[in-house]
CSV table of C-alpha atoms and ligand atoms in Angstrom, one decimal:
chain,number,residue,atom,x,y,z
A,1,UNK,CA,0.0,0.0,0.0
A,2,UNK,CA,1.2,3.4,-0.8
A,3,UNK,CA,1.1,5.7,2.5
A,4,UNK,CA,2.7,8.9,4.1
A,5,UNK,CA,5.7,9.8,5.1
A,6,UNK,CA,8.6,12.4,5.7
A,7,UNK,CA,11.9,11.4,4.0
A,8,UNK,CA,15.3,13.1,3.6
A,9,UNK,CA,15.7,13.4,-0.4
A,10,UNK,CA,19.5,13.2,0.1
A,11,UNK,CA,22.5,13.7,2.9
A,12,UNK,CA,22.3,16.9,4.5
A,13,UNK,CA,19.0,17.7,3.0
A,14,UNK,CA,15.8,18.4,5.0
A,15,UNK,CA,13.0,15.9,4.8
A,16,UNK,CA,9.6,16.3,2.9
A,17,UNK,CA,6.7,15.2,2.9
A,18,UNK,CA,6.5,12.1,0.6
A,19,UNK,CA,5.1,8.6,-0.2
A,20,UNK,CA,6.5,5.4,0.2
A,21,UNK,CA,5.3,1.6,-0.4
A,22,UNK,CA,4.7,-0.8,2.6
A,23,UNK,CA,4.6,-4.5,1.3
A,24,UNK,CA,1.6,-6.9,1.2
A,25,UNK,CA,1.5,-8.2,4.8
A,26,UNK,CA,3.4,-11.9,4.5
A,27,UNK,CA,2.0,-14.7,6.9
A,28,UNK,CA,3.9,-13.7,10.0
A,29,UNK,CA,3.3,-9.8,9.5
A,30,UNK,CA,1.4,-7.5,11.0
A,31,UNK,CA,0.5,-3.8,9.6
A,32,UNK,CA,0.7,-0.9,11.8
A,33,UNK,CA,-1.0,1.9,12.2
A,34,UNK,CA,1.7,4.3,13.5
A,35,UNK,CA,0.0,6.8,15.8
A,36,UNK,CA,3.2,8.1,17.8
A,37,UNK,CA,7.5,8.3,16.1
A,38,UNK,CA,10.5,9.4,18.5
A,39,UNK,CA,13.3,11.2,16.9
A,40,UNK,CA,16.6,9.9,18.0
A,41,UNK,CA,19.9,11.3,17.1
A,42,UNK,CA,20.4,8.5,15.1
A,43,UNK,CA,18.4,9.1,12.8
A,44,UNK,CA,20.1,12.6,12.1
A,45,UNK,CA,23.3,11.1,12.0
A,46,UNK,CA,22.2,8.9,9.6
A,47,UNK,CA,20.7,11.9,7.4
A,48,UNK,CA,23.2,13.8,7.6
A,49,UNK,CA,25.4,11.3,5.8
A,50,UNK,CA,27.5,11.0,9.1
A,51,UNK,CA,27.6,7.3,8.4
A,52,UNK,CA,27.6,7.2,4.9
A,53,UNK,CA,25.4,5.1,2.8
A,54,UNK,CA,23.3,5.5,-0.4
A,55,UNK,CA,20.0,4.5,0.6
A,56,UNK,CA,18.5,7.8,0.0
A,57,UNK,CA,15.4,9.0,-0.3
A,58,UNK,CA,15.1,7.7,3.1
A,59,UNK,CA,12.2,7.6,5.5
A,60,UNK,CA,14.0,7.3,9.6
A,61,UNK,CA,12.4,6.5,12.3
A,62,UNK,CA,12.9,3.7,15.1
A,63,UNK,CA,10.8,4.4,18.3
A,64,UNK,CA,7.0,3.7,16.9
A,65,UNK,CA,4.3,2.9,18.8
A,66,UNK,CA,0.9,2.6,17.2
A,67,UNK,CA,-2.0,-0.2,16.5
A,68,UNK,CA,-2.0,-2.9,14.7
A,69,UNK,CA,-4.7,-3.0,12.0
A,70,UNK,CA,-4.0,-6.0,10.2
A,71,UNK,CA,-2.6,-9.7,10.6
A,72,UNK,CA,-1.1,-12.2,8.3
A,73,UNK,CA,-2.4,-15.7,8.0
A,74,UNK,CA,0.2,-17.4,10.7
A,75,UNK,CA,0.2,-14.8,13.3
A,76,UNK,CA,-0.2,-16.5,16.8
A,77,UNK,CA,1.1,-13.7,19.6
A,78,UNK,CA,-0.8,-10.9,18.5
A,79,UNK,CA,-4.4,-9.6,17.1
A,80,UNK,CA,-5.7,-6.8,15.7
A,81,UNK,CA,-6.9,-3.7,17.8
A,82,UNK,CA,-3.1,-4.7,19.8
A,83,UNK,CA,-1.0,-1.6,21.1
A,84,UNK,CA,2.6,-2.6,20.1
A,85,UNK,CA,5.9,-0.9,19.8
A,86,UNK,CA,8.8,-1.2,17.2
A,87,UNK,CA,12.2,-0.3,18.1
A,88,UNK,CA,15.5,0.2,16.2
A,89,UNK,CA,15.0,-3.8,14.4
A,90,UNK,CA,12.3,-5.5,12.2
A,91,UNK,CA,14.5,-8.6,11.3
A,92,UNK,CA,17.5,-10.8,11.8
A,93,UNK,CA,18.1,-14.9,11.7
A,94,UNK,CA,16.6,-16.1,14.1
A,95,UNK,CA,19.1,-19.2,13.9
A,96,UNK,CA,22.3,-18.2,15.3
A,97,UNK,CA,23.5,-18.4,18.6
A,98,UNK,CA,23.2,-14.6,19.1
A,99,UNK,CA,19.6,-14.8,18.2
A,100,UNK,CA,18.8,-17.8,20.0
A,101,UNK,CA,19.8,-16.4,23.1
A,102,UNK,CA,17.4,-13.2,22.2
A,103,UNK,CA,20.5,-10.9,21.2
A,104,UNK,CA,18.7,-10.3,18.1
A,105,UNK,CA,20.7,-6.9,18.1
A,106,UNK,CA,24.2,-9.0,18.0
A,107,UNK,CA,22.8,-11.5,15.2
A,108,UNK,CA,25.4,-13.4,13.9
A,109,UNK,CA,24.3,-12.7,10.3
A,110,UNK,CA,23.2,-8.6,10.3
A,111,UNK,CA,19.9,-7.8,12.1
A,112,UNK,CA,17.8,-5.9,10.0
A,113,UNK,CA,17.6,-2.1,11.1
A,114,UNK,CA,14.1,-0.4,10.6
A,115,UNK,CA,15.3,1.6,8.3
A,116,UNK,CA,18.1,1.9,5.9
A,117,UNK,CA,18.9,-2.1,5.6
A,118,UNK,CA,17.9,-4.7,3.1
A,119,UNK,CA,14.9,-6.9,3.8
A,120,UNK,CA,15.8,-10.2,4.4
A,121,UNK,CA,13.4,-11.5,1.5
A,122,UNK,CA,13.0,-8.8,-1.4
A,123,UNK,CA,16.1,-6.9,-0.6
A,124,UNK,CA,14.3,-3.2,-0.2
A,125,UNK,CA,15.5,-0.9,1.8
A,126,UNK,CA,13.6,-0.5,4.9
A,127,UNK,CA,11.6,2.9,5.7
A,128,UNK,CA,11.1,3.6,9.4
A,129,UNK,CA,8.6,5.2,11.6
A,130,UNK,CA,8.3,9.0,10.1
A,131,UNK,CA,5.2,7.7,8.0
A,132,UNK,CA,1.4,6.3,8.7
A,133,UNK,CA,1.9,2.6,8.6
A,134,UNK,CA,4.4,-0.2,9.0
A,135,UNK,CA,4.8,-3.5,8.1
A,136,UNK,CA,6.9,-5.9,10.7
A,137,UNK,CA,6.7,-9.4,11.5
A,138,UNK,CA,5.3,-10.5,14.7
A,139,UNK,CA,8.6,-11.9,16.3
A,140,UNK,CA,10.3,-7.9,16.5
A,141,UNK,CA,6.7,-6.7,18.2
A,142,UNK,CA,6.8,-5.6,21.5
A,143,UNK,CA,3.6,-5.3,23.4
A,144,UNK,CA,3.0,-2.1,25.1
A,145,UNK,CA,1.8,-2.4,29.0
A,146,UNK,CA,-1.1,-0.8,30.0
A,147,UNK,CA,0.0,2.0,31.6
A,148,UNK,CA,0.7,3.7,28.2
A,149,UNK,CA,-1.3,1.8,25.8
A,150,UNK,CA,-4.1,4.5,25.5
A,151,UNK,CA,-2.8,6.0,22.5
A,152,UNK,CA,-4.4,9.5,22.8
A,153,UNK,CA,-2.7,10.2,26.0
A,154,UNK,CA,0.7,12.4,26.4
A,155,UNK,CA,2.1,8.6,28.8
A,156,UNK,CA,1.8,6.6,25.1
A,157,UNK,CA,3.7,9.8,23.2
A,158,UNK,CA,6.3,9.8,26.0
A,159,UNK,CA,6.9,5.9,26.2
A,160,UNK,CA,7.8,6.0,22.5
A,161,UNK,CA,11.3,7.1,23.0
A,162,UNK,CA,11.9,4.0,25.6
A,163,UNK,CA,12.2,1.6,22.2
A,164,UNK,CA,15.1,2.8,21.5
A,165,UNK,CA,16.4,5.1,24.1
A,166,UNK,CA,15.4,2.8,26.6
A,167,UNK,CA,16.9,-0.2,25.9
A,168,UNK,CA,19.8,1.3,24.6
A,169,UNK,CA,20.3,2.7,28.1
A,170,UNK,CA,18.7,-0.4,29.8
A,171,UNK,CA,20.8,-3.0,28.3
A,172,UNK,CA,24.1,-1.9,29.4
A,173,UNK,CA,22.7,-1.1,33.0
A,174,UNK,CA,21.5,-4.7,33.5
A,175,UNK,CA,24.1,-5.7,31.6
A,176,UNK,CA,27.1,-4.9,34.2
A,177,UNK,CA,24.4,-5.8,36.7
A,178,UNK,CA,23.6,-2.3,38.5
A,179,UNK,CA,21.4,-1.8,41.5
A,180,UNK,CA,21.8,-0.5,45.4
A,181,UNK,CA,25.6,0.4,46.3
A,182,UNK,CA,26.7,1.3,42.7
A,183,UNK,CA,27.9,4.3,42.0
A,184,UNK,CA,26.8,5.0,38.1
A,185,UNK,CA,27.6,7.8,35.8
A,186,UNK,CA,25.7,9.3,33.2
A,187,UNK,CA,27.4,11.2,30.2
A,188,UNK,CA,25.7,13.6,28.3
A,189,UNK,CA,21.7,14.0,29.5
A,190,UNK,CA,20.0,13.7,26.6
A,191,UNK,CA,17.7,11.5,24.5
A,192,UNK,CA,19.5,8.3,25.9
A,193,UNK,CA,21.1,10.2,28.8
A,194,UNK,CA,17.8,11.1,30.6
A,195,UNK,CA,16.2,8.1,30.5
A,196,UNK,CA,19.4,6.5,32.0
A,197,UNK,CA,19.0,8.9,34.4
A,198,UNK,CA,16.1,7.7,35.3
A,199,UNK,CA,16.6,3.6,35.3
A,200,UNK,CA,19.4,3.6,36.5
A,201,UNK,CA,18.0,5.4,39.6
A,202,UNK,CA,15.1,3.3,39.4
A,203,UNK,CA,17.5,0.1,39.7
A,204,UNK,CA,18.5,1.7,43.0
A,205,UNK,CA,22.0,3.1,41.8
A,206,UNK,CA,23.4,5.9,42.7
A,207,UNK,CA,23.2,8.4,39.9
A,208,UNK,CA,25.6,11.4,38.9
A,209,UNK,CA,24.9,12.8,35.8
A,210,UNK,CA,28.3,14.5,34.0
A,211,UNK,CA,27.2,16.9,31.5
A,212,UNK,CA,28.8,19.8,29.9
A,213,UNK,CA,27.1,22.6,31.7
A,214,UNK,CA,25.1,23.3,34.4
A,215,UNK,CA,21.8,24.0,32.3
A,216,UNK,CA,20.1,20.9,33.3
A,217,UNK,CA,21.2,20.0,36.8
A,218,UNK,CA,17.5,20.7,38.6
A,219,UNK,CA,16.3,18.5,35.9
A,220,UNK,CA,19.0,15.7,36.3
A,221,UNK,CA,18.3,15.7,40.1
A,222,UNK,CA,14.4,15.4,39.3
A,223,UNK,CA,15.2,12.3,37.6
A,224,UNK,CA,16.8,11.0,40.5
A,225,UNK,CA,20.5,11.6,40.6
A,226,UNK,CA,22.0,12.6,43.4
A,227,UNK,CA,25.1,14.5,41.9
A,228,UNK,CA,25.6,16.5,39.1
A,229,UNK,CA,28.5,17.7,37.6
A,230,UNK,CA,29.5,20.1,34.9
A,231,UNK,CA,32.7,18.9,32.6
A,232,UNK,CA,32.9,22.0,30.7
A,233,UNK,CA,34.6,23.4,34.1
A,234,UNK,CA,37.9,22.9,34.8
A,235,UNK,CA,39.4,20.0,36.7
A,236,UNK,CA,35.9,18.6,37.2
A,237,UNK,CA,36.9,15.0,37.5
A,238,UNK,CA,39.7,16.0,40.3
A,239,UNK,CA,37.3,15.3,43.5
A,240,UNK,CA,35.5,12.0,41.6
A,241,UNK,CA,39.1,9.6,41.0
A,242,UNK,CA,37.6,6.2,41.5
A,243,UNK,CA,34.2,7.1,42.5
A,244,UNK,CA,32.1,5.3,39.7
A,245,UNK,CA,31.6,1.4,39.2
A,246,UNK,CA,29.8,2.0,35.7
A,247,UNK,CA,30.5,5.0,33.4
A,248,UNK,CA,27.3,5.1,30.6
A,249,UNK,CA,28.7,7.2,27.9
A,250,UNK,CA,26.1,8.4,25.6
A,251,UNK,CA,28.2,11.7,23.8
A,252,UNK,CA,28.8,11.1,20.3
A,253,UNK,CA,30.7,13.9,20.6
A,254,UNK,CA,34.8,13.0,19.9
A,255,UNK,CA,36.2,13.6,23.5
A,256,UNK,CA,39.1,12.9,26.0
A,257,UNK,CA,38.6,9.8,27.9
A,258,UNK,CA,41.2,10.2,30.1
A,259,UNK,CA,39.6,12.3,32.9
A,260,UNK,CA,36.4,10.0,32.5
A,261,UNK,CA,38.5,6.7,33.0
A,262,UNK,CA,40.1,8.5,35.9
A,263,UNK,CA,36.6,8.6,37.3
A,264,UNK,CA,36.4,4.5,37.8
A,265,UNK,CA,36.6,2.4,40.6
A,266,UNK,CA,38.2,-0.6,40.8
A,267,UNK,CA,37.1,-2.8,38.5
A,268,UNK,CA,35.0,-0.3,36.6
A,269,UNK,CA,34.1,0.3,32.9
A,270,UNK,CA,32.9,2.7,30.8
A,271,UNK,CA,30.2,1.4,28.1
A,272,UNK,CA,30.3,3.7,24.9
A,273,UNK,CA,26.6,4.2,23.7
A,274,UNK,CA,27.1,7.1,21.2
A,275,UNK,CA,29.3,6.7,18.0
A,276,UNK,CA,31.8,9.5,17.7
A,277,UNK,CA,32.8,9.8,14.0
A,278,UNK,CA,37.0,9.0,14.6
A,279,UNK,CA,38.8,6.7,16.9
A,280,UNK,CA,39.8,7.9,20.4
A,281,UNK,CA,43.2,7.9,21.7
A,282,UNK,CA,43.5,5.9,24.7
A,283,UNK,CA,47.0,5.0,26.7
A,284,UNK,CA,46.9,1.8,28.1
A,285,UNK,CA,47.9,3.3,31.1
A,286,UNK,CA,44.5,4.6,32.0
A,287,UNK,CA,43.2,1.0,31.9
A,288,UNK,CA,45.8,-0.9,33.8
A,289,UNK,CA,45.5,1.2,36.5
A,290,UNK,CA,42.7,-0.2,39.0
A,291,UNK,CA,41.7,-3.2,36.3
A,292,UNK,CA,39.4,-1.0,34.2
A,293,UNK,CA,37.6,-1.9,31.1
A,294,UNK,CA,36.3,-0.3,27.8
A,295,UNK,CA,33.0,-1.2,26.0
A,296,UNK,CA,30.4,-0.9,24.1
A,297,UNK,CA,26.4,-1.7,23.7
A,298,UNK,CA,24.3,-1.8,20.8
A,299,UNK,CA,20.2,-0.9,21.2
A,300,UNK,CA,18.8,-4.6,22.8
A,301,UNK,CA,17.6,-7.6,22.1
A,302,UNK,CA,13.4,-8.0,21.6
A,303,UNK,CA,13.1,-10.0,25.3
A,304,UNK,CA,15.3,-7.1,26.8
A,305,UNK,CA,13.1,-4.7,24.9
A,306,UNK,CA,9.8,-6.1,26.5
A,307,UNK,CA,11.3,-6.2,29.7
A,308,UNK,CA,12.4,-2.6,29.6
A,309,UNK,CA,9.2,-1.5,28.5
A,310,UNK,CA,7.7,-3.4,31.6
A,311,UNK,CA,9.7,-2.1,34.6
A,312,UNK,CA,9.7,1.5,32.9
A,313,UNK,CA,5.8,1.0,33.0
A,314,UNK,CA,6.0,-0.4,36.4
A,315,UNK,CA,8.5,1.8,37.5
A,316,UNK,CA,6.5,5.1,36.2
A,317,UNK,CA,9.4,6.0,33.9
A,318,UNK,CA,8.7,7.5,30.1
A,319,UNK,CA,11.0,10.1,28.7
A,320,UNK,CA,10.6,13.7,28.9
A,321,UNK,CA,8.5,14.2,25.4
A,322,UNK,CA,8.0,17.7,23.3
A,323,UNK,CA,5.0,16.3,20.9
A,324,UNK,CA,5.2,17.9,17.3
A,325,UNK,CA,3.6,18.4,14.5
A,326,UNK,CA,5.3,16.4,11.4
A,327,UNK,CA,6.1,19.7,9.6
A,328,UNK,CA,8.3,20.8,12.3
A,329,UNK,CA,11.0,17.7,11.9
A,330,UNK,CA,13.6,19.8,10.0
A,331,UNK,CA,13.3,22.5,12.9
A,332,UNK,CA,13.5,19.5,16.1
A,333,UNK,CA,16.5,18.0,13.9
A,334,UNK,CA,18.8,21.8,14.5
A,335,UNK,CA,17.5,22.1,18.2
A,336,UNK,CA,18.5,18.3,18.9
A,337,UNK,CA,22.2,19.5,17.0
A,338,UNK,CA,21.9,22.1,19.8
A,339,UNK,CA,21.3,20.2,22.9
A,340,UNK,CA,18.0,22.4,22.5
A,341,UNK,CA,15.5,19.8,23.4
A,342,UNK,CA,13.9,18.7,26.7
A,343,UNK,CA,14.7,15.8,26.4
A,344,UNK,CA,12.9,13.5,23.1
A,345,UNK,CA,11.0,15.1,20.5
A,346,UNK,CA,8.4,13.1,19.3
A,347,UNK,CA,6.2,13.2,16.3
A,348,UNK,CA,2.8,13.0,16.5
A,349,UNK,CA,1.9,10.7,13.4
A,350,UNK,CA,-1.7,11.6,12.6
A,351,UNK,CA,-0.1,14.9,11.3
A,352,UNK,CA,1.7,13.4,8.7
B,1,NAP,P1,21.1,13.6,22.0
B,1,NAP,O1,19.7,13.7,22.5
B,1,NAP,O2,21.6,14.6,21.1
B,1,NAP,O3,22.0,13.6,23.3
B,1,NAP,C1,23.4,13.6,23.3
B,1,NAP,C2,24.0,14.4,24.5
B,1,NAP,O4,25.4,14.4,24.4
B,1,NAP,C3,23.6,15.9,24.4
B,1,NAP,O5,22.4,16.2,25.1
B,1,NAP,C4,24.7,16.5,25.2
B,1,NAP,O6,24.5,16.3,26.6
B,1,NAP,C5,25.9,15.7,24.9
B,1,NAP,N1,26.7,16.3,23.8
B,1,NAP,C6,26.3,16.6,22.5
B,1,NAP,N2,27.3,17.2,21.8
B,1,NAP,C7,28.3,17.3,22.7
B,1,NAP,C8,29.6,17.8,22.6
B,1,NAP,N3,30.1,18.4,21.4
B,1,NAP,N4,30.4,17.7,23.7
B,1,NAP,C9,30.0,17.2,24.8
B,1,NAP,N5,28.8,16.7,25.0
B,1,NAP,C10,27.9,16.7,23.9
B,1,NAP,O7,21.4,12.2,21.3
B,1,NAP,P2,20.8,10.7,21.7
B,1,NAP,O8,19.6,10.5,20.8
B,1,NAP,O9,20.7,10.6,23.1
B,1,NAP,O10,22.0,9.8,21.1
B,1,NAP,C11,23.3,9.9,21.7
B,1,NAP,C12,24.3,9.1,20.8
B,1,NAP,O11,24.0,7.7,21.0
B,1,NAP,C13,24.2,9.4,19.3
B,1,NAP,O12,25.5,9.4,18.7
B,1,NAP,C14,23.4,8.2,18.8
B,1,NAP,O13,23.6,8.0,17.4
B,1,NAP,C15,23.9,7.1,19.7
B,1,NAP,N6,23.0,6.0,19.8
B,1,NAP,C16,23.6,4.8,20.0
B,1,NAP,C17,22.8,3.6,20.2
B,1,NAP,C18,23.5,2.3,20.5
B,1,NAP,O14,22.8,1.3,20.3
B,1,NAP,N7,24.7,2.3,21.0
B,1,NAP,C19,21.4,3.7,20.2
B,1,NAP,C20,20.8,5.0,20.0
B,1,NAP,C21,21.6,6.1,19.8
B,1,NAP,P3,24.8,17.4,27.7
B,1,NAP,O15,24.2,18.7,27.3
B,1,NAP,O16,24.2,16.9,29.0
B,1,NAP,O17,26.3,17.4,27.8
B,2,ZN,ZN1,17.9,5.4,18.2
């Protein structure tokens, strides 16, 4: 079916309003009827041509939350009139080891992104959640709790961001296994860093946010950390040498890491969530010193996602949403550039 959409014509350009073609639902599909899309900062990178590709005209988009409207012949798990959510995959193997164990985001052979990947079957490139429909196979649905499953209220636009800021933020907390007595730190509060924030708070850490000023320290306390500091000031990371068990890094910023490594515990790590375009230098020194670690996390895998979703809905936790109108993207894509935005714009599909 041909349907609505915004997509970026080219890198760098700004998006208009478009068309693109959802497929004929297969027998494990469901169609969508999006009614709410988050705007991550991936999805700027990605039109901006900060990761190159050639995919273009693109439609992003990969926090949706919406109805389903229609289901294939086979589907078991879900009917229609469901509230479900999409994150940042619609596919992937479903064989290997990765995907066996629910790491569909580590599959062994490529997940399939929402947007900007081949499908699996007919090779197109995928179109994400800027537009009035989608198609996804049952098996990458995630159900939405009741809590925000009323689609007209301001909770179901403000749980959209959890799909992928979320688990992105969630995986890597459960991951190095936080909860009462660690100390965590959060880098950069935005998109992902506020909702970090906010879980990791929620898992009973102890929360200091490290951002580059001072503008958003009421708001990073009201999310539940108990310290805040500013790393634009100098020697900022004198007083915190070995304070933090788990460092969540979500600048994509290039930086230093040095003063931020200084920052661990024993034993520590610091999990790199944003992608900064060039390598970092690192001496091994800053490593050795008090056995720390380096990583990395990638979104989640659909099991995580659904458990997210459920202790955020038990937990009362959504993002902090600024709803707009579809025609507004372009404008919400400068002010995210900016660190302008409290803290996840979201798109309210029914204007699209
Ligand atoms: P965002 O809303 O723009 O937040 C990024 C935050 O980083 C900003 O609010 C700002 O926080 C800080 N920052 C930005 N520019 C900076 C600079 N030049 N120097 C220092 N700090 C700076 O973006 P987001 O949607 O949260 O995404 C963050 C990154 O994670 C992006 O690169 C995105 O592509 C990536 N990402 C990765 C995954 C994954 O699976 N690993 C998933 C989703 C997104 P302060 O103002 O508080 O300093
Ligand atoms: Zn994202």
């Amino acid at each position: 079916m041909d349907i609505a959409c915004y997509a970026a014509p080219g890198a760098g350009e700004a998006l208009t309003k478009s068309t693109l073609t959802r497929r004929d639902l297969r027998a494990n599909d469901c169609l969508i009827k999006i009614r709410w899309a988050g705007i991550c900062h991936s999805d700027i990178h990605t039109v901006n041509g900060d990761w190159p590709h050639d995919n273009f005209p693109l439609t992003p988009g990969h926090e949706i939350i919406g109805e389903i409207t229609e289901v294939g012949s086979d589907v078991a798990k879900f009917s229609v009139g469901d509230i479900v959510g999409i994150g940042c995959l619609v596919d992937s193997c479903q064989e290997c080891e990765a995907c066996q164990d629910g790491d569909e985001n580590y599959c062994e052979n490529g997940a399939t992104g929402t947007y900007n990947a081949p499908d699996r079957i007919d090779g197109t490139i995928t179109q994400g959640g800027y537009s009035t429909h989608i198609v996804c196979r049952e098996e990458f649905l995630i159900r939405i709790p009741e809590a925000f499953s009323d689609l007209e209220s301001h909770e179901a636009a403000a749980a959209t961001p959890l799909l992928c800021a979320g688990i992105t933020t969630y995986s890597p907390l459960k991951h190095w296994g936080v909860g009462p007595g660690m100390n965590v730190a959060i880098v950069g509060m935005g998109g992902l860093g506020h909702v970090a924030v906010k879980i990791a708070s929620a898992m009973g850490a102890d929360v200091t946010v490290l951002s580059h000023s001072k503008a958003k320290e009421e708001d990073g306390r009201k999310f539940g950390a108990s310290d805040y500091i500013a790393t634009g000031e100098e020697g900022w990371h004198e007083n915190l040498k070995g304070k933090f068990n788990l460092i969540i890094n979500t600048v994509s910023a290039p930086m230093d890491p040095a003063p931020f490594l200084s920052t661990l515990h024993r034993n520590g790590t610091m999990v790199m969530l944003g992608l900064p375009p060039k390598p970092m230098e690192i001496g091994a020194n800053q490593l050795i010193g008090g056995r720390r670690s380096l990583a990395g996390s990638a979104i989640g895998g659909i099991p995580e996602t659904q458990e997210m979703i459920d202790f955020c809905a038990e937990h009362g936790i959504t993002a902090e949403a600024e709803v707009i109108p579809a025609e507004q993207i372009n404008e919400a894509y400068e002010r995210v550039i900016d660190s302008d935005v409290r803290y996840r714009f979201v798109i309210d599909a029914n204007t699209i």
